[in-house]
Tab-separated table of C-alpha atoms and ligand atoms in Angstrom:
chain	number	residue	atom	x	y	z
Y	1	MET	CA	8.490	-97.249	-78.805
Y	2	GLY	CA	5.959	-96.147	-76.214
Y	3	ASN	CA	5.873	-93.779	-73.304
Y	4	ASP	CA	6.349	-94.530	-69.598
Y	5	THR	CA	3.093	-96.447	-69.255
Y	6	THR	CA	3.546	-98.517	-72.401
Y	7	SER	CA	5.870	-101.488	-72.499
Y	8	GLU	CA	6.678	-103.980	-75.164
Y	9	ILE	CA	6.156	-106.851	-72.763
Y	10	CYS	CA	3.945	-107.089	-69.700
Y	11	VAL	CA	4.590	-110.096	-67.441
Y	12	LEU	CA	1.859	-110.993	-64.956
Y	13	GLY	CA	3.240	-112.786	-61.891
Y	14	MET	CA	6.694	-111.996	-60.489
Y	15	GLY	CA	7.487	-115.434	-59.069
Y	16	TYR	CA	10.042	-118.130	-59.881
Y	17	ILE	CA	9.250	-117.984	-63.596
Y	18	GLY	CA	7.797	-114.528	-64.212
Y	19	LEU	CA	10.589	-112.536	-62.594
Y	20	PRO	CA	13.512	-114.307	-64.333
Y	21	THR	CA	11.623	-114.173	-67.647
Y	22	ALA	CA	10.848	-110.466	-67.263
Y	23	ALA	CA	14.415	-109.632	-66.243
Y	24	MET	CA	15.876	-111.706	-69.059
Y	25	PHE	CA	13.714	-109.997	-71.706
Y	26	ALA	CA	14.667	-106.622	-70.169
Y	27	ALA	CA	18.362	-107.518	-70.260
Y	28	ASN	CA	17.916	-108.344	-73.944
Y	29	GLY	CA	16.687	-104.873	-74.786
Y	30	PHE	CA	12.923	-105.114	-74.306
Y	31	ARG	CA	10.982	-102.631	-72.197
Y	32	VAL	CA	9.234	-104.862	-69.676
Y	33	HIS	CA	6.552	-104.158	-67.102
Y	34	GLY	CA	6.273	-106.740	-64.330
Y	35	VAL	CA	2.999	-107.123	-62.454
Y	36	ASP	CA	2.366	-108.671	-59.079
Y	37	THR	CA	-0.674	-108.405	-56.859
Y	38	ASN	CA	1.544	-108.472	-53.755
Y	39	PRO	CA	2.639	-104.876	-52.960
Y	40	GLU	CA	5.670	-106.120	-50.997
Y	41	VAL	CA	6.935	-108.036	-54.020
Y	42	VAL	CA	6.412	-104.958	-56.197
Y	43	ALA	CA	8.308	-102.773	-53.701
Y	44	THR	CA	11.173	-105.254	-53.413
Y	45	ILE	CA	11.691	-105.601	-57.159
Y	46	GLY	CA	11.127	-101.859	-57.620
Y	47	ARG	CA	14.246	-101.150	-55.597
Y	48	GLY	CA	16.225	-103.679	-57.630
Y	49	ASP	CA	16.051	-106.421	-55.045
Y	50	ILE	CA	14.592	-109.949	-55.210
Y	51	HIS	CA	12.246	-111.961	-53.004
Y	52	ILE	CA	13.285	-115.425	-54.234
Y	53	GLU	CA	16.730	-117.009	-54.394
Y	54	GLU	CA	18.096	-118.122	-57.737
Y	55	PRO	CA	21.727	-118.033	-58.854
Y	56	GLY	CA	22.457	-114.872	-60.864
Y	57	LEU	CA	18.950	-113.444	-60.499
Y	58	LYS	CA	19.795	-110.613	-58.124
Y	59	THR	CA	22.441	-109.143	-60.432
Y	60	LEU	CA	20.163	-109.522	-63.441
Y	61	VAL	CA	17.183	-107.834	-61.758
Y	62	ARG	CA	19.283	-105.038	-60.282
Y	63	GLY	CA	20.714	-104.262	-63.732
Y	64	ALA	CA	17.321	-104.440	-65.459
Y	65	VAL	CA	15.662	-102.151	-62.910
Y	66	SER	CA	18.483	-99.608	-62.738
Y	67	SER	CA	18.613	-99.373	-66.550
Y	68	GLY	CA	14.865	-98.616	-66.533
Y	69	MET	CA	14.124	-101.554	-68.838
Y	70	LEU	CA	12.235	-103.414	-66.086
Y	71	ARG	CA	9.502	-101.601	-64.200
Y	72	VAL	CA	7.006	-103.115	-61.815
Y	73	GLY	CA	3.516	-102.358	-60.589
Y	74	GLU	CA	0.325	-103.892	-59.298
Y	75	GLU	CA	-1.640	-103.412	-62.526
Y	76	PRO	CA	-0.927	-104.386	-66.146
Y	77	VAL	CA	-0.055	-101.632	-68.621
Y	78	PRO	CA	-0.567	-101.613	-72.401
Y	79	ALA	CA	1.989	-103.837	-74.148
Y	80	SER	CA	2.413	-105.888	-77.306
Y	81	LEU	CA	3.042	-109.181	-75.527
Y	82	PHE	CA	1.390	-110.309	-72.276
Y	83	ILE	CA	2.914	-113.262	-70.457
Y	84	ILE	CA	0.837	-114.898	-67.738
Y	85	ALA	CA	3.226	-116.582	-65.279
Y	86	VAL	CA	1.112	-116.858	-62.138
Y	87	PRO	CA	0.948	-119.845	-59.771
Y	88	THR	CA	-1.386	-122.770	-60.477
Y	89	PRO	CA	-1.212	-124.561	-57.120
Y	90	LEU	CA	-3.169	-127.590	-55.970
Y	91	THR	CA	-6.225	-127.277	-53.800
Y	92	SER	CA	-6.427	-129.510	-50.738
Y	93	ASP	CA	-8.547	-131.969	-52.755
Y	94	LYS	CA	-5.844	-132.196	-55.463
Y	95	LYS	CA	-7.483	-129.976	-58.062
Y	96	ALA	CA	-5.796	-127.217	-60.058
Y	97	ASP	CA	-6.436	-123.855	-58.443
Y	98	MET	CA	-6.850	-121.606	-61.489
Y	99	ARG	CA	-7.931	-118.465	-59.653
Y	100	ALA	CA	-4.681	-116.608	-60.344
Y	101	VAL	CA	-4.875	-117.410	-64.081
Y	102	ASP	CA	-8.487	-116.239	-64.175
Y	103	ALA	CA	-7.626	-113.022	-62.309
Y	104	ALA	CA	-4.642	-112.325	-64.577
Y	105	THR	CA	-6.766	-112.857	-67.688
Y	106	ARG	CA	-9.394	-110.427	-66.405
Y	107	ALA	CA	-6.737	-107.929	-65.322
Y	108	LEU	CA	-5.264	-107.592	-68.785
Y	109	LEU	CA	-8.596	-107.036	-70.568
Y	110	PRO	CA	-8.709	-103.252	-69.943
Y	111	VAL	CA	-5.271	-102.740	-71.535
Y	112	LEU	CA	-5.550	-105.235	-74.402
Y	113	ARG	CA	-5.247	-103.713	-77.893
Y	114	PRO	CA	-5.686	-105.091	-81.416
Y	115	GLY	CA	-2.740	-107.222	-82.538
Y	116	ASN	CA	-1.605	-108.080	-78.975
Y	117	THR	CA	-0.355	-111.552	-78.100
Y	118	VAL	CA	-1.276	-113.279	-74.837
Y	119	VAL	CA	0.948	-116.165	-73.729
Y	120	LEU	CA	0.108	-118.489	-70.856
Y	121	GLU	CA	3.330	-119.829	-69.288
Y	122	SER	CA	1.779	-121.201	-66.084
Y	123	THR	CA	1.532	-124.989	-66.043
Y	124	SER	CA	-2.157	-125.659	-66.616
Y	125	PRO	CA	-4.636	-128.499	-67.179
Y	126	PRO	CA	-5.219	-129.443	-70.816
Y	127	GLY	CA	-7.810	-127.187	-72.434
Y	128	THR	CA	-7.029	-124.105	-70.322
Y	129	CYS	CA	-6.315	-121.853	-73.315
Y	130	ARG	CA	-9.229	-123.192	-75.335
Y	131	ASN	CA	-11.898	-123.487	-72.656
Y	132	ARG	CA	-10.849	-121.008	-70.011
Y	133	ILE	CA	-8.921	-118.068	-71.472
Y	134	ARG	CA	-10.301	-117.870	-75.005
Y	135	PRO	CA	-13.963	-117.539	-73.858
Y	136	VAL	CA	-12.992	-114.600	-71.587
Y	137	LEU	CA	-11.215	-112.838	-74.451
Y	138	GLU	CA	-14.091	-113.521	-76.833
Y	139	ALA	CA	-16.685	-112.335	-74.321
Y	140	ALA	CA	-14.759	-109.056	-74.266
Y	141	GLY	CA	-15.208	-108.782	-78.044
Y	142	TRP	CA	-11.864	-110.119	-79.262
Y	143	LYS	CA	-11.530	-112.615	-82.098
Y	144	VAL	CA	-8.712	-114.996	-81.087
Y	145	GLY	CA	-6.388	-115.660	-84.028
Y	146	GLU	CA	-7.524	-112.474	-85.782
Y	147	THR	CA	-7.660	-109.434	-83.494
Y	148	VAL	CA	-5.630	-110.920	-80.630
Y	149	PHE	CA	-3.399	-113.981	-80.439
Y	150	LEU	CA	-3.371	-116.598	-77.689
Y	151	ALA	CA	-0.748	-119.286	-77.088
Y	152	HIS	CA	0.631	-121.579	-74.404
Y	153	CYS	CA	4.393	-121.589	-73.978
Y	154	PRO	CA	5.090	-123.752	-70.929
Y	155	GLU	CA	8.110	-122.931	-68.816
Y	156	ARG	CA	10.480	-125.877	-68.438
Y	157	VAL	CA	13.374	-124.408	-66.488
Y	158	LEU	CA	15.029	-126.204	-63.588
Y	159	PRO	CA	15.171	-124.313	-60.275
Y	160	GLY	CA	18.839	-123.593	-59.593
Y	161	ARG	CA	19.557	-123.288	-63.342
Y	162	ILE	CA	16.687	-121.029	-64.349
Y	163	LEU	CA	18.640	-118.259	-66.074
Y	164	ALA	CA	20.748	-120.589	-68.195
Y	165	GLU	CA	17.814	-122.826	-69.107
Y	166	LEU	CA	15.601	-119.865	-70.080
Y	167	ILE	CA	18.033	-119.279	-72.909
Y	168	THR	CA	19.246	-122.766	-73.814
Y	169	ASN	CA	16.138	-124.958	-73.419
Y	170	ASP	CA	14.002	-125.767	-76.429
Y	171	ARG	CA	10.529	-124.212	-76.218
Y	172	VAL	CA	7.185	-125.606	-77.258
Y	173	ILE	CA	4.680	-122.979	-78.342
Y	174	GLY	CA	1.097	-124.051	-78.796
Y	175	GLY	CA	-1.224	-121.588	-80.470
Y	176	MET	CA	-5.012	-121.427	-80.445
Y	177	THR	CA	-4.467	-121.070	-84.197
Y	178	PRO	CA	-1.270	-121.399	-86.274
Y	179	ALA	CA	-1.150	-117.576	-86.469
Y	180	CYS	CA	-1.266	-117.411	-82.661
Y	181	ALA	CA	1.700	-119.816	-82.398
Y	182	ARG	CA	3.716	-117.852	-84.949
Y	183	SER	CA	2.936	-114.579	-83.231
Y	184	ALA	CA	4.183	-115.850	-79.842
Y	185	ALA	CA	7.208	-117.537	-81.420
Y	186	ARG	CA	8.441	-114.254	-82.886
Y	187	TRP	CA	8.941	-112.931	-79.344
Y	188	TYR	CA	10.596	-116.008	-77.868
Y	189	ALA	CA	12.913	-116.329	-80.877
Y	190	ARG	CA	14.545	-113.091	-79.760
Y	191	LEU	CA	15.401	-114.543	-76.343
Y	192	VAL	CA	15.805	-118.299	-76.722
Y	193	ASP	CA	18.842	-120.042	-78.239
Y	194	GLY	CA	17.170	-123.460	-78.089
Y	195	GLU	CA	14.873	-124.689	-80.830
Y	196	ILE	CA	11.271	-123.481	-80.904
Y	197	PHE	CA	8.602	-126.000	-81.856
Y	198	LEU	CA	5.140	-124.826	-82.894
Y	199	THR	CA	2.029	-126.845	-82.149
Y	200	ASP	CA	-1.526	-126.334	-80.894
Y	201	ALA	CA	-2.326	-125.064	-77.407
Y	202	THR	CA	-3.740	-128.276	-75.939
Y	203	THR	CA	-0.761	-130.292	-77.164
Y	204	ALA	CA	1.606	-127.769	-75.542
Y	205	GLU	CA	-0.340	-128.025	-72.273
Y	206	LEU	CA	-0.021	-131.812	-72.415
Y	207	VAL	CA	3.670	-131.731	-73.324
Y	208	LYS	CA	4.439	-129.887	-70.106
Y	209	LEU	CA	2.317	-132.198	-67.965
Y	210	ALA	CA	3.738	-135.262	-69.725
Y	211	GLU	CA	7.311	-134.206	-68.923
Y	212	ASN	CA	6.773	-133.841	-65.200
Y	213	THR	CA	4.503	-136.881	-65.040
Y	214	TYR	CA	7.200	-138.934	-66.768
Y	215	ARG	CA	9.601	-137.929	-64.002
Y	216	ASP	CA	7.106	-138.608	-61.235
Y	217	VAL	CA	6.167	-142.067	-62.502
Y	218	ASN	CA	9.813	-143.013	-62.939
Y	219	ILE	CA	10.774	-141.702	-59.503
Y	220	ALA	CA	7.886	-143.722	-58.031
Y	221	LEU	CA	9.291	-146.798	-59.751
Y	222	ALA	CA	12.713	-146.066	-58.245
Y	223	ASN	CA	11.209	-145.578	-54.783
Y	224	GLU	CA	9.255	-148.810	-55.092
Y	225	LEU	CA	12.336	-150.740	-56.247
Y	226	ALA	CA	14.261	-149.248	-53.309
Y	227	SER	CA	11.652	-150.603	-50.907
Y	228	VAL	CA	11.839	-154.009	-52.581
Y	229	CYS	CA	15.630	-154.050	-52.286
Y	230	GLU	CA	15.435	-153.325	-48.553
Y	231	VAL	CA	13.605	-156.618	-47.938
Y	232	ALA	CA	15.111	-158.586	-50.836
Y	233	GLY	CA	18.601	-158.189	-49.435
Y	234	ALA	CA	19.871	-156.155	-52.385
Y	235	ASN	CA	21.321	-152.669	-52.749
Y	236	PHE	CA	19.028	-150.469	-54.856
Y	237	TRP	CA	21.879	-148.135	-55.798
Y	238	GLU	CA	23.877	-151.017	-57.211
Y	239	VAL	CA	20.767	-152.371	-58.985
Y	240	GLN	CA	20.137	-148.922	-60.483
Y	241	ARG	CA	23.754	-148.455	-61.572
Y	242	LEU	CA	23.974	-151.843	-63.255
Y	243	ALA	CA	20.484	-151.758	-64.829
Y	244	ASN	CA	21.256	-148.329	-66.286
Y	245	ARG	CA	24.170	-149.860	-68.197
Y	246	HIS	CA	21.430	-151.276	-70.452
Y	247	PRO	CA	21.046	-149.001	-73.489
Y	248	ARG	CA	17.272	-148.585	-73.071
Y	249	VAL	CA	16.944	-148.332	-69.291
Y	250	ASN	CA	17.016	-145.155	-67.212
Y	251	ILE	CA	15.982	-145.935	-63.642
Y	252	HIS	CA	15.655	-142.717	-61.665
Y	253	ARG	CA	16.942	-142.084	-58.158
Y	254	ALA	CA	15.129	-143.150	-55.023
Y	255	GLY	CA	14.978	-140.612	-52.217
Y	256	PRO	CA	12.921	-139.315	-49.303
Y	257	GLY	CA	9.977	-138.394	-51.577
Y	258	VAL	CA	9.282	-135.912	-54.347
Y	259	GLY	CA	9.183	-132.215	-53.592
Y	260	GLY	CA	9.055	-128.924	-55.426
Y	261	HIS	CA	6.161	-127.115	-56.926
Y	262	CYS	CA	6.110	-129.018	-60.209
Y	263	ILE	CA	6.644	-132.756	-60.252
Y	264	SER	CA	4.590	-133.342	-57.113
Y	265	VAL	CA	1.759	-131.156	-58.417
Y	266	ASP	CA	1.416	-131.400	-62.194
Y	267	PRO	CA	0.424	-135.083	-62.491
Y	268	TRP	CA	-2.681	-134.319	-60.421
Y	269	PHE	CA	-3.880	-131.988	-63.205
Y	270	LEU	CA	-4.203	-135.053	-65.439
Y	271	VAL	CA	-5.766	-137.200	-62.710
Y	272	GLU	CA	-8.309	-134.468	-61.955
Y	273	MET	CA	-9.435	-134.167	-65.570
Y	274	PHE	CA	-9.188	-137.806	-66.637
Y	275	PRO	CA	-9.688	-139.893	-63.472
Y	276	ASP	CA	-10.753	-143.035	-65.364
Y	277	ARG	CA	-7.719	-142.952	-67.633
Y	278	THR	CA	-4.914	-142.257	-65.182
Y	279	PRO	CA	-4.624	-145.143	-62.652
Y	280	LEU	CA	-0.849	-145.337	-63.127
Y	281	ILE	CA	-0.301	-141.597	-62.724
Y	282	ARG	CA	-2.405	-141.524	-59.568
Y	283	ALA	CA	-0.617	-144.567	-58.132
Y	284	ALA	CA	2.776	-142.958	-58.797
Y	285	ARG	CA	1.710	-139.814	-56.931
Y	286	GLU	CA	0.505	-141.906	-54.020
Y	287	VAL	CA	3.718	-143.969	-53.952
Y	288	ASN	CA	5.877	-140.835	-53.891
Y	289	ASP	CA	3.704	-139.071	-51.334
Y	290	ALA	CA	3.999	-142.101	-49.048
Y	291	VAL	CA	7.815	-142.149	-49.018
Y	292	PRO	CA	8.282	-139.667	-46.126
Y	293	ALA	CA	6.101	-141.939	-43.966
Y	294	ARG	CA	8.235	-144.930	-44.984
Y	295	VAL	CA	11.355	-143.058	-43.933
Y	296	VAL	CA	9.790	-142.179	-40.584
Y	297	ALA	CA	8.596	-145.760	-40.118
Y	298	GLY	CA	12.244	-146.752	-40.431
Y	299	VAL	CA	13.392	-144.537	-37.578
Y	300	PRO	CA	14.468	-146.719	-34.652
Y	301	GLY	CA	12.217	-146.436	-31.613
Y	302	ALA	CA	15.158	-145.433	-29.410
Y	303	ALA	CA	15.750	-142.255	-31.431
Y	304	GLU	CA	14.068	-139.498	-29.416
Y	305	THR	CA	15.902	-136.526	-30.874
Y	306	VAL	CA	16.365	-136.527	-34.634
Y	307	THR	CA	18.437	-134.160	-36.763
Y	308	LEU	CA	17.483	-133.554	-40.389
Y	309	LEU	CA	20.290	-132.472	-42.682
Y	310	GLY	CA	18.444	-130.374	-45.256
Y	311	LEU	CA	15.060	-128.731	-45.532
Y	312	ALA	CA	15.083	-127.677	-49.208
Y	313	PHE	CA	13.229	-129.941	-51.628
Y	314	LYS	CA	16.402	-130.768	-53.532
Y	315	GLY	CA	20.127	-130.240	-53.384
Y	316	ASN	CA	21.795	-126.842	-53.707
Y	317	VAL	CA	18.608	-124.748	-53.791
Y	318	ASP	CA	16.895	-122.779	-51.008
Y	319	ASP	CA	13.381	-123.680	-52.217
Y	320	CYS	CA	11.355	-125.623	-49.612
Y	321	ARG	CA	8.058	-125.903	-51.483
Y	322	GLU	CA	6.488	-129.360	-50.965
Y	323	SER	CA	9.797	-130.556	-49.524
Y	324	PRO	CA	9.723	-134.148	-48.250
Y	325	ALA	CA	11.957	-132.946	-45.394
Y	326	ILE	CA	9.055	-130.856	-44.075
Y	327	ALA	CA	6.768	-133.889	-44.216
Y	328	ILE	CA	9.379	-136.014	-42.446
Y	329	ALA	CA	9.812	-133.359	-39.720
Y	330	SER	CA	6.106	-133.127	-39.040
Y	331	LEU	CA	5.604	-136.914	-39.082
Y	332	LEU	CA	8.487	-137.310	-36.604
Y	333	GLU	CA	7.029	-134.641	-34.347
Y	334	ALA	CA	3.662	-136.393	-34.520
Y	335	THR	CA	5.373	-139.460	-32.994
Y	336	GLY	CA	6.599	-137.327	-30.094
Y	337	ARG	CA	10.189	-136.890	-31.255
Y	338	VAL	CA	12.225	-133.721	-30.974
Y	339	VAL	CA	13.273	-132.631	-34.472
Y	340	ARG	CA	16.142	-130.294	-35.290
Y	341	VAL	CA	16.776	-129.154	-38.843
Y	342	TYR	CA	20.013	-127.834	-40.315
Y	343	ASP	CA	20.001	-126.187	-43.740
Y	344	PRO	CA	22.554	-123.448	-44.399
Y	345	LEU	CA	21.064	-122.732	-47.837
Y	346	VAL	CA	17.570	-121.871	-46.642
Y	347	HIS	CA	17.137	-118.227	-45.689
Y	348	ARG	CA	13.361	-118.119	-45.257
Y	349	PRO	CA	12.568	-121.430	-43.543
Y	350	PRO	CA	8.882	-122.402	-43.392
Y	351	ILE	CA	9.575	-124.238	-40.093
Y	352	PRO	CA	12.135	-123.352	-37.416
Y	353	ILE	CA	15.692	-124.408	-38.195
Y	354	ALA	CA	18.860	-124.535	-36.112
Y	355	ALA	CA	21.350	-121.691	-36.312
Y	356	SER	CA	24.332	-124.000	-36.755
Y	357	LEU	CA	25.297	-127.599	-37.454
Y	358	GLU	CA	26.518	-127.920	-33.859
Y	359	GLU	CA	23.173	-126.780	-32.467
Y	360	SER	CA	21.297	-129.200	-34.724
Y	361	VAL	CA	23.284	-132.323	-33.762
Y	362	ARG	CA	23.773	-131.681	-30.032
Y	363	ASP	CA	22.366	-134.675	-28.063
Y	364	SER	CA	20.869	-136.092	-31.242
Y	365	ASP	CA	20.053	-139.813	-31.418
Y	366	LEU	CA	19.860	-139.974	-35.197
Y	367	ILE	CA	20.873	-137.849	-38.178
Y	368	ILE	CA	18.845	-138.174	-41.380
Y	369	LEU	CA	20.292	-136.818	-44.614
Y	370	THR	CA	17.162	-135.399	-46.263
Y	371	THR	CA	18.598	-133.006	-48.891
Y	372	PRO	CA	21.725	-133.646	-50.970
Y	373	HIS	CA	23.350	-130.201	-50.638
Y	374	ASP	CA	27.003	-130.307	-51.763
Y	375	VAL	CA	28.021	-128.434	-48.594
Y	376	PHE	CA	27.020	-131.465	-46.535
Y	377	HIS	CA	30.024	-133.310	-47.994
Y	378	ASP	CA	32.205	-130.863	-46.068
Y	379	ILE	CA	30.754	-131.935	-42.721
Y	380	ASP	CA	33.409	-133.742	-40.702
Y	381	PRO	CA	31.661	-136.697	-38.992
Y	382	ALA	CA	34.494	-136.895	-36.449
Y	383	ARG	CA	33.595	-133.379	-35.302
Y	384	VAL	CA	29.869	-134.211	-35.177
Y	385	ALA	CA	30.242	-137.551	-33.354
Y	386	PRO	CA	31.148	-136.268	-29.852
Y	387	LEU	CA	28.192	-133.857	-29.871
Y	388	THR	CA	25.579	-136.538	-30.471
Y	389	ARG	CA	23.969	-138.879	-27.934
Y	390	ARG	CA	23.896	-141.840	-30.342
Y	391	ARG	CA	25.919	-142.214	-33.522
Y	392	ALA	CA	23.356	-143.172	-36.148
Y	393	LEU	CA	22.857	-141.890	-39.688
Y	394	ILE	CA	20.120	-142.580	-42.243
Y	395	ASP	CA	21.071	-141.508	-45.773
Y	396	THR	CA	17.929	-141.215	-47.913
Y	397	HIS	CA	19.851	-140.229	-51.063
Y	398	ASP	CA	23.008	-142.402	-51.037
Y	399	PHE	CA	24.858	-139.103	-50.878
Y	400	LEU	CA	27.330	-138.992	-47.985
Y	401	ASP	CA	30.715	-140.711	-47.733
Y	402	HIS	CA	29.565	-143.672	-45.672
Y	403	GLU	CA	33.050	-145.024	-44.956
Y	404	ARG	CA	33.975	-141.700	-43.394
Y	405	TRP	CA	30.863	-141.686	-41.193
Y	406	ARG	CA	31.451	-145.310	-40.180
Y	407	ALA	CA	35.052	-144.476	-39.310
Y	408	ALA	CA	33.703	-141.802	-36.941
Y	409	GLY	CA	31.639	-144.484	-35.197
Y	410	PHE	CA	28.280	-144.000	-36.926
Y	411	ASP	CA	25.871	-146.826	-37.672
Y	412	VAL	CA	25.056	-145.945	-41.307
Y	413	MET	CA	21.635	-146.959	-42.627
Y	414	LEU	CA	21.051	-146.488	-46.326
Y	415	ARG	CA	17.603	-146.229	-47.850
Y	416	GLY	CA	17.125	-148.874	-50.534
Y	417	THR	CA	19.385	-151.405	-48.807
Y	418	PRO	CA	18.908	-154.019	-46.076
Y	419	SER	CA	20.652	-151.650	-43.650
Y	420	PHE	CA	17.509	-149.502	-43.639
Y	421	PRO	CA	16.250	-150.022	-40.085
Y	422	ALA	CA	12.545	-150.636	-40.659
Y	423	TYR	CA	13.393	-153.863	-42.388
Y	424	ARG	CA	16.113	-155.167	-40.124
Y	425	ASP	CA	13.587	-157.028	-37.989
Y	426	GLN	CA	11.917	-158.683	-40.982
Y	427	ARG	CA	14.931	-160.684	-42.074
K	1	SAJ	N1	13.870	-136.589	-57.538
K	1	SAJ	C1	14.034	-137.909	-57.137
K	1	SAJ	N2	14.646	-138.776	-57.980
K	1	SAJ	C2	15.115	-138.404	-59.201
K	1	SAJ	C3	14.952	-137.060	-59.610
K	1	SAJ	C4	14.316	-136.179	-58.751
K	1	SAJ	O1	13.621	-138.316	-56.038
K	1	SAJ	O2	15.677	-139.250	-59.904
K	1	SAJ	C5	13.179	-135.653	-56.661
K	1	SAJ	C6	14.064	-134.519	-56.183
K	1	SAJ	O3	14.786	-134.881	-55.040
K	1	SAJ	C7	13.023	-133.442	-55.915
K	1	SAJ	C8	11.960	-133.701	-56.979
K	1	SAJ	O4	12.166	-135.026	-57.402
K	1	SAJ	O5	12.445	-133.597	-54.635
K	1	SAJ	C9	11.962	-132.778	-58.184
K	1	SAJ	O6	13.275	-132.417	-58.547
K	1	SAJ	P1	13.793	-132.216	-60.056
K	1	SAJ	O7	15.136	-131.618	-59.971
K	1	SAJ	O8	13.716	-133.494	-60.825
K	1	SAJ	O9	12.734	-131.267	-60.759
K	1	SAJ	P2	12.131	-129.804	-60.382
K	1	SAJ	O10	10.816	-130.009	-59.715
K	1	SAJ	O11	13.129	-128.949	-59.700
K	1	SAJ	O12	11.893	-129.197	-61.850
K	1	SAJ	C10	11.040	-129.887	-62.765
K	1	SAJ	C11	11.808	-130.038	-64.087
K	1	SAJ	N3	11.074	-130.948	-64.946
K	1	SAJ	C12	11.680	-131.981	-65.552
K	1	SAJ	O13	12.853	-132.249	-65.376
K	1	SAJ	C13	10.837	-132.800	-66.457
K	1	SAJ	C14	11.946	-128.677	-64.754
K	1	SAJ	O14	12.525	-128.819	-66.048
K	1	SAJ	C15	10.572	-127.998	-64.878
K	1	SAJ	O15	10.674	-126.711	-65.469
K	1	SAJ	C16	10.008	-127.837	-63.480
K	1	SAJ	O16	9.846	-129.139	-62.924
K	1	SAJ	C17	8.676	-127.120	-63.595
K	1	SAJ	O17	8.638	-125.907	-63.325
K	1	SAJ	O18	7.696	-127.738	-64.020
């Protein structure tokens, strides 16, 4: 046991992954020091509060901070395990921005001691541990695999289910050496109920990218099939349902595009590093990125005021990062339309949103369901209908009860079917 400035675990980056991970270790009896370079984030967590929304997180953090097991600051402190969980966003030219990983690596050097383990959790391009972090540690005099241990343990938790999945998901731990993997695994074994698989660092980096790329490519296929169905006179949702009765087929869901900070970002890490070997991965990204424009192209010319139901990137979360709804809003505005957005789950909207459902649909010519929040099922179309100027609904997710909306007088247009308006003229 150490004193006030020594923790067992030091987590660098108090975001969507770092904060839940730090709080979960703290709740399991570890003394944890959380680090963030943003003083506001440090102050918020320091008073037991949170700056991101995730079910159960507030209670967990409040308990961990008030028990003294989770402390926060702007600088790393000596610890036995360092977890780097900082953002690895995309630059505007679709390259991995590794500045936060580099800064975190440098920041822990002054407090690193013999026998420490450094784990990179941030999703990173293949070779990051070997070619980016190891040289910095070795330049500082450390011998990786002997005097310090370095491993990649990618996070794989689903926003909205982070706390449960931190415990139940299997983990892949890739070490720079087998001793590095074992050293990291000893820590995670005390938190994780899922199975822990040991491998090398580059394989672990690729496992994470492969998982999200698999999703992206399959979602692109679904979106492309949906577009085909619109002109072929078929219903994509029926095609998907029936094809998925085949034992070896799993067609994903079409939608308004792919959002979030992971699936729409990670495949680019492979394209950036291996441009000649990734034509399919690049094409899938481009297909999914083009879906918001397809949705907007389908908006009837007469619709001057458009209401978007949902701003979050997926259902039942408040997270708006890379949300297709934001892209759809800005594309609609670029065509001169008035856009109103309703999302009761989003508390820190990146673009202005309406204060109520009524405000968002008043004098609207078209409602587009952009996010499948469960609460939208509770909307009574008969109450909405008299407020609108025209009764038209585009459902991009096949989510709402269409019969109910039709009964209230709405013209229902479903993405992936011939009712989708862009294609009505082509038949
Ligand atoms: N989406 C579709 N069709 C589908 C599935 C998803 O259009 O069939 C869209 C969603 O609407 C959303 C986006 O894709 O806009 C991503 O949503 P998601 O729920 O599939 O995934 P994320 O981004 O919330 O979380 C993913 C997860 N990865 C995998 O499922 C392989 C999660 O386990 C990862 O931890 C997370 O990325 C991450 O941090 O990398």
